[in-house]
Amino acid sequence: MYESYVMLKTEGIVFRITRFKESSLILDIYTEAQGLQSFIANGVFSKSSQRLASILQLMNLVDLLVYFNENKEIHRIKEVNPSILYQRIPFDIRRSAIGTFILEVCRKSIKGHQANPELFQFIKNSFIQLDQTEILDPFLHFNFLLEFSNFLGFNPLDNYSKNNDAFDLINGSFVPYERNALHIINPKDSALLIQLFRKQTPQEFIKHIEDKRRILDILILYYKHHIDQFKDIKSIEVFKGIF
């Protein structure tokens, strides 16, 4: 049955889950070895497989052994085990909200099957940091967006100056302010952005919740300008409500 397949062992991050028939799942998993791939897991909801259902949850880090065929769109999972068990994310609504936001950004940004081990490790480490740090960084998702943009090839340019005081969403650099240009951010918000880009301590200059929400919206808009079909983040309103 699996003559044309190779046995692939890899780490993965569960990106999307879809119920298939009575007891199976179709999963989009971002893997270290083969990039974003789709897998089928059978018997997930049978009485004897409750452990399997708990492992195959969104955001989870897993070790996979799969029947893999590069000519197929969906591959079959043979074995799956947790790579790391989260200790805080499932029980902390703020960490869970940040994790859900990061996951949705990843799903909308990563396309195709190309492997990128450095990107995989970055995303994996972001979830581990989110889970393991004792004091939650309320700007962790801001830092994720900026570092992630570097991997995706559109990280902002630090050329801010007295004359170049407005951030250009299309070119990813600072330019003279034009009031009527829709893709140019006003100088007040641009001054906040450059400090964030320069990895200053954001708590010191983004002090008000309104500023925080506005800067987050700008960063998401920046992604929309640089990633084709980057749709609205569905989790953002719940996310803003929690914070």
mmCIF file of C-alpha atoms in Angstrom:
data_model
loop_
_atom_site.group_PDB
_atom_site.id
_atom_site.type_symbol
_atom_site.label_atom_id
_atom_site.label_comp_id
_atom_site.label_asym_id
_atom_site.label_seq_id
_atom_site.Cartn_x
_atom_site.Cartn_y
_atom_site.Cartn_z
ATOM 1 C CA MET A 1 0.000 0.000 0.000
ATOM 2 C CA TYR A 2 2.844 2.395 0.824
ATOM 3 C CA GLU A 3 5.369 1.208 -1.818
ATOM 4 C CA SER A 4 5.793 4.667 -3.340
ATOM 5 C CA TYR A 5 6.158 6.346 0.018
ATOM 6 C CA VAL A 6 9.207 7.090 2.121
ATOM 7 C CA MET A 7 9.144 7.126 5.893
ATOM 8 C CA LEU A 8 9.716 10.683 7.036
ATOM 9 C CA LYS A 9 10.576 11.693 10.575
ATOM 10 C CA THR A 10 10.284 15.388 11.392
ATOM 11 C CA GLU A 11 9.179 17.936 13.948
ATOM 12 C CA GLY A 12 6.066 19.947 13.216
ATOM 13 C CA ILE A 13 3.741 22.696 14.427
ATOM 14 C CA VAL A 14 -0.005 22.130 14.049
ATOM 15 C CA PHE A 15 -1.360 25.023 11.955
ATOM 16 C CA ARG A 16 -4.899 23.941 11.036
ATOM 17 C CA ILE A 17 -7.303 21.124 11.907
ATOM 18 C CA THR A 18 -10.274 19.921 9.840
ATOM 19 C CA ARG A 19 -12.623 17.108 10.879
ATOM 20 C CA PHE A 20 -12.777 14.354 8.242
ATOM 21 C CA LYS A 21 -15.501 11.740 8.307
ATOM 22 C CA GLU A 22 -16.365 10.314 11.729
ATOM 23 C CA SER A 23 -13.018 9.725 13.386
ATOM 24 C CA SER A 24 -10.276 11.294 11.272
ATOM 25 C CA LEU A 25 -8.559 14.663 10.931
ATOM 26 C CA ILE A 26 -6.943 16.502 8.047
ATOM 27 C CA LEU A 27 -4.132 18.627 9.452
ATOM 28 C CA ASP A 28 -1.962 21.373 8.025
ATOM 29 C CA ILE A 29 1.342 21.023 9.836
ATOM 30 C CA TYR A 30 4.394 23.213 9.326
ATOM 31 C CA THR A 31 7.302 20.769 9.376
ATOM 32 C CA GLU A 32 11.009 21.308 9.746
ATOM 33 C CA ALA A 33 11.880 18.856 6.972
ATOM 34 C CA GLN A 34 9.256 19.582 4.301
ATOM 35 C CA GLY A 35 7.693 22.951 5.089
ATOM 36 C CA LEU A 36 3.916 23.271 5.182
ATOM 37 C CA GLN A 37 2.224 19.929 4.455
ATOM 38 C CA SER A 38 -1.192 18.323 4.838
ATOM 39 C CA PHE A 39 -1.647 15.062 6.716
ATOM 40 C CA ILE A 40 -4.444 12.683 7.566
ATOM 41 C CA ALA A 41 -4.726 11.049 10.976
ATOM 42 C CA ASN A 42 -7.184 8.174 11.276
ATOM 43 C CA GLY A 43 -9.035 6.964 14.330
ATOM 44 C CA VAL A 44 -8.488 10.162 16.281
ATOM 45 C CA PHE A 45 -11.897 10.129 17.941
ATOM 46 C CA SER A 46 -12.181 6.447 18.742
ATOM 47 C CA LYS A 47 -12.421 5.510 22.418
ATOM 48 C CA SER A 48 -8.924 4.056 22.349
ATOM 49 C CA SER A 49 -7.315 7.210 20.868
ATOM 50 C CA GLN A 50 -8.107 9.988 23.323
ATOM 51 C CA ARG A 51 -4.381 10.634 23.719
ATOM 52 C CA LEU A 52 -4.070 11.207 19.962
ATOM 53 C CA ALA A 53 -6.832 13.816 19.999
ATOM 54 C CA SER A 54 -5.087 15.711 22.797
ATOM 55 C CA ILE A 55 -1.781 15.732 20.900
ATOM 56 C CA LEU A 56 -3.255 17.001 17.628
ATOM 57 C CA GLN A 57 -4.338 20.419 18.847
ATOM 58 C CA LEU A 58 -3.656 23.794 17.253
ATOM 59 C CA MET A 59 -0.258 25.294 18.085
ATOM 60 C CA ASN A 60 1.101 22.025 19.486
ATOM 61 C CA LEU A 61 4.701 21.012 18.802
ATOM 62 C CA VAL A 62 4.840 17.403 17.626
ATOM 63 C CA ASP A 63 7.256 14.706 16.518
ATOM 64 C CA LEU A 64 5.944 13.002 13.399
ATOM 65 C CA LEU A 65 6.609 9.725 11.631
ATOM 66 C CA VAL A 66 4.688 9.787 8.349
ATOM 67 C CA TYR A 67 4.283 7.996 5.038
ATOM 68 C CA PHE A 68 5.473 10.766 2.723
ATOM 69 C CA ASN A 69 5.172 11.045 -1.059
ATOM 70 C CA GLU A 70 6.248 14.330 -2.611
ATOM 71 C CA ASN A 71 3.756 13.789 -5.458
ATOM 72 C CA LYS A 72 0.783 13.611 -3.073
ATOM 73 C CA GLU A 73 -1.110 16.489 -1.501
ATOM 74 C CA ILE A 74 -1.998 14.630 1.692
ATOM 75 C CA HIS A 75 0.299 12.295 3.616
ATOM 76 C CA ARG A 76 -0.621 9.718 6.216
ATOM 77 C CA ILE A 77 0.552 9.946 9.818
ATOM 78 C CA LYS A 78 1.955 6.710 11.193
ATOM 79 C CA GLU A 79 3.024 7.951 14.624
ATOM 80 C CA VAL A 80 2.788 11.278 16.421
ATOM 81 C CA ASN A 81 4.057 12.310 19.832
ATOM 82 C CA PRO A 82 4.349 15.633 21.628
ATOM 83 C CA SER A 83 7.686 17.331 21.106
ATOM 84 C CA ILE A 84 7.128 19.700 24.018
ATOM 85 C CA LEU A 85 4.146 19.865 26.363
ATOM 86 C CA TYR A 86 2.943 23.389 27.086
ATOM 87 C CA GLN A 87 2.704 24.229 30.772
ATOM 88 C CA ARG A 88 1.191 27.727 30.662
ATOM 89 C CA ILE A 89 -0.408 28.438 27.270
ATOM 90 C CA PRO A 90 -3.490 26.196 27.734
ATOM 91 C CA PHE A 91 -4.236 27.677 31.161
ATOM 92 C CA ASP A 92 -3.471 31.392 30.626
ATOM 93 C CA ILE A 93 -5.954 33.302 28.473
ATOM 94 C CA ARG A 94 -3.407 36.009 27.600
ATOM 95 C CA ARG A 95 -0.758 33.527 26.456
ATOM 96 C CA SER A 96 -3.385 31.563 24.564
ATOM 97 C CA ALA A 97 -4.567 34.751 22.824
ATOM 98 C CA ILE A 98 -1.021 35.708 21.775
ATOM 99 C CA GLY A 99 -0.384 32.152 20.586
ATOM 100 C CA THR A 100 -3.599 32.112 18.551
ATOM 101 C CA PHE A 101 -2.656 35.454 16.986
ATOM 102 C CA ILE A 102 0.865 34.263 16.090
ATOM 103 C CA LEU A 103 -0.527 31.041 14.639
ATOM 104 C CA GLU A 104 -3.019 32.901 12.454
ATOM 105 C CA VAL A 105 -0.305 35.243 11.156
ATOM 106 C CA CYS A 106 1.845 32.206 10.299
ATOM 107 C CA ARG A 107 -1.031 30.465 8.502
ATOM 108 C CA LYS A 108 -1.718 33.530 6.359
ATOM 109 C CA SER A 109 1.974 34.151 5.596
ATOM 110 C CA ILE A 110 3.510 30.733 4.913
ATOM 111 C CA LYS A 111 2.585 29.162 1.599
ATOM 112 C CA GLY A 112 4.006 26.256 -0.361
ATOM 113 C CA HIS A 113 6.028 23.245 0.705
ATOM 114 C CA GLN A 114 9.528 24.693 0.789
ATOM 115 C CA ALA A 115 11.480 23.708 3.880
ATOM 116 C CA ASN A 116 13.054 26.491 5.936
ATOM 117 C CA PRO A 117 14.619 25.014 9.091
ATOM 118 C CA GLU A 118 15.667 28.439 10.422
ATOM 119 C CA LEU A 119 12.123 29.786 10.099
ATOM 120 C CA PHE A 120 10.743 26.626 11.685
ATOM 121 C CA GLN A 121 13.066 27.002 14.679
ATOM 122 C CA PHE A 122 12.138 30.677 15.019
ATOM 123 C CA ILE A 123 8.406 29.906 15.166
ATOM 124 C CA LYS A 124 8.968 26.943 17.482
ATOM 125 C CA ASN A 125 11.118 29.022 19.829
ATOM 126 C CA SER A 126 8.497 31.785 19.815
ATOM 127 C CA PHE A 127 5.880 29.378 21.150
ATOM 128 C CA ILE A 128 8.325 27.961 23.696
ATOM 129 C CA GLN A 129 9.175 31.477 24.887
ATOM 130 C CA LEU A 130 5.489 32.311 25.122
ATOM 131 C CA ASP A 131 4.909 29.235 27.253
ATOM 132 C CA GLN A 132 8.009 29.157 29.441
ATOM 133 C CA THR A 133 8.753 32.757 30.368
ATOM 134 C CA GLU A 134 7.525 33.424 33.888
ATOM 135 C CA ILE A 135 6.549 37.054 33.294
ATOM 136 C CA LEU A 136 4.648 37.436 30.051
ATOM 137 C CA ASP A 137 6.029 40.105 27.723
ATOM 138 C CA PRO A 138 2.929 42.072 26.605
ATOM 139 C CA PHE A 139 4.795 43.061 23.418
ATOM 140 C CA LEU A 140 5.933 39.575 22.467
ATOM 141 C CA HIS A 141 3.616 39.523 19.448
ATOM 142 C CA PHE A 142 4.971 42.890 18.239
ATOM 143 C CA ASN A 143 8.510 41.525 18.324
ATOM 144 C CA PHE A 144 7.340 38.360 16.583
ATOM 145 C CA LEU A 145 5.833 40.347 13.697
ATOM 146 C CA LEU A 146 9.041 42.316 13.188
ATOM 147 C CA GLU A 147 11.375 39.309 13.324
ATOM 148 C CA PHE A 148 9.011 37.240 11.198
ATOM 149 C CA SER A 149 9.035 39.957 8.512
ATOM 150 C CA ASN A 150 12.801 39.537 8.325
ATOM 151 C CA PHE A 151 12.407 35.840 7.469
ATOM 152 C CA LEU A 152 9.751 36.722 4.897
ATOM 153 C CA GLY A 153 11.971 39.313 3.240
ATOM 154 C CA PHE A 154 10.274 42.650 3.969
ATOM 155 C CA ASN A 155 11.761 43.781 7.273
ATOM 156 C CA PRO A 156 11.522 47.577 7.710
ATOM 157 C CA LEU A 157 14.502 49.782 6.889
ATOM 158 C CA ASP A 158 15.861 51.992 9.686
ATOM 159 C CA ASN A 159 16.396 55.257 7.843
ATOM 160 C CA TYR A 160 14.337 57.474 10.149
ATOM 161 C CA SER A 161 15.432 61.122 10.334
ATOM 162 C CA LYS A 162 14.065 64.613 10.847
ATOM 163 C CA ASN A 163 13.122 64.779 7.173
ATOM 164 C CA ASN A 164 12.173 61.118 6.737
ATOM 165 C CA ASP A 165 9.658 61.108 9.565
ATOM 166 C CA ALA A 166 6.821 59.015 8.090
ATOM 167 C CA PHE A 167 6.749 55.253 7.505
ATOM 168 C CA ASP A 168 5.964 54.100 3.977
ATOM 169 C CA LEU A 169 4.026 50.818 4.166
ATOM 170 C CA ILE A 170 4.747 49.912 0.547
ATOM 171 C CA ASN A 171 8.507 50.471 0.508
ATOM 172 C CA GLY A 172 9.122 49.577 4.157
ATOM 173 C CA SER A 173 11.168 52.715 4.807
ATOM 174 C CA PHE A 174 10.785 56.229 6.186
ATOM 175 C CA VAL A 175 10.006 59.095 3.829
ATOM 176 C CA PRO A 176 8.875 62.744 4.068
ATOM 177 C CA TYR A 177 5.294 62.903 5.283
ATOM 178 C CA GLU A 178 2.536 63.291 2.691
ATOM 179 C CA ARG A 179 -0.829 63.974 4.269
ATOM 180 C CA ASN A 180 -2.900 62.570 1.397
ATOM 181 C CA ALA A 181 -0.869 59.392 0.783
ATOM 182 C CA LEU A 182 -2.880 56.478 2.180
ATOM 183 C CA HIS A 183 0.149 54.205 2.508
ATOM 184 C CA ILE A 184 2.172 56.743 4.547
ATOM 185 C CA ILE A 185 1.890 56.625 8.350
ATOM 186 C CA ASN A 186 1.676 59.957 10.208
ATOM 187 C CA PRO A 187 4.812 61.230 12.025
ATOM 188 C CA LYS A 188 3.395 60.605 15.520
ATOM 189 C CA ASP A 189 2.843 56.894 14.929
ATOM 190 C CA SER A 190 6.009 56.640 12.837
ATOM 191 C CA ALA A 191 8.001 57.911 15.842
ATOM 192 C CA LEU A 192 6.576 55.016 17.867
ATOM 193 C CA LEU A 193 7.311 52.544 15.090
ATOM 194 C CA ILE A 194 10.994 53.449 14.768
ATOM 195 C CA GLN A 195 11.559 52.919 18.477
ATOM 196 C CA LEU A 196 9.881 49.543 18.178
ATOM 197 C CA PHE A 197 12.012 48.709 15.113
ATOM 198 C CA ARG A 198 15.135 49.659 17.059
ATOM 199 C CA LYS A 199 14.129 47.259 19.849
ATOM 200 C CA GLN A 200 13.767 49.953 22.467
ATOM 201 C CA THR A 201 11.779 48.966 25.564
ATOM 202 C CA PRO A 202 8.221 49.406 24.201
ATOM 203 C CA GLN A 203 6.622 49.839 27.642
ATOM 204 C CA GLU A 204 8.461 53.143 27.906
ATOM 205 C CA PHE A 205 7.010 54.758 24.774
ATOM 206 C CA ILE A 206 3.811 52.817 23.983
ATOM 207 C CA LYS A 207 2.058 53.499 27.268
ATOM 208 C CA HIS A 208 -1.595 53.779 26.295
ATOM 209 C CA ILE A 209 -3.798 50.925 25.134
ATOM 210 C CA GLU A 210 -5.069 53.030 22.225
ATOM 211 C CA ASP A 211 -1.497 53.498 20.962
ATOM 212 C CA LYS A 212 -0.776 49.803 21.355
ATOM 213 C CA ARG A 213 -3.844 48.794 19.354
ATOM 214 C CA ARG A 214 -3.125 51.375 16.660
ATOM 215 C CA ILE A 215 0.492 50.270 16.214
ATOM 216 C CA LEU A 216 -0.602 46.636 16.033
ATOM 217 C CA ASP A 217 -3.108 47.555 13.310
ATOM 218 C CA ILE A 218 -0.319 49.319 11.398
ATOM 219 C CA LEU A 219 1.929 46.268 11.565
ATOM 220 C CA ILE A 220 -0.873 44.041 10.301
ATOM 221 C CA LEU A 221 -1.546 46.525 7.494
ATOM 222 C CA TYR A 222 2.163 46.360 6.647
ATOM 223 C CA TYR A 223 1.843 42.583 6.255
ATOM 224 C CA LYS A 224 -1.183 43.055 3.995
ATOM 225 C CA HIS A 225 0.891 45.244 1.701
ATOM 226 C CA HIS A 226 3.627 42.633 1.354
ATOM 227 C CA ILE A 227 1.888 39.253 1.379
ATOM 228 C CA ASP A 228 -0.564 38.337 -1.358
ATOM 229 C CA GLN A 229 -4.053 37.504 -0.103
ATOM 230 C CA PHE A 230 -3.177 38.262 3.504
ATOM 231 C CA LYS A 231 -6.729 38.525 4.807
ATOM 232 C CA ASP A 232 -8.017 40.038 8.030
ATOM 233 C CA ILE A 233 -6.859 38.462 11.289
ATOM 234 C CA LYS A 234 -10.030 36.905 12.707
ATOM 235 C CA SER A 235 -8.641 36.631 16.233
ATOM 236 C CA ILE A 236 -7.684 40.293 16.472
ATOM 237 C CA GLU A 237 -10.898 41.608 18.066
ATOM 238 C CA VAL A 238 -10.912 38.933 20.764
ATOM 239 C CA PHE A 239 -7.224 39.564 21.203
ATOM 240 C CA LYS A 240 -7.721 43.312 21.680
ATOM 241 C CA GLY A 241 -10.524 42.693 24.137
ATOM 242 C CA ILE A 242 -8.323 40.527 26.357
ATOM 243 C CA PHE A 243 -5.529 43.087 26.388
#
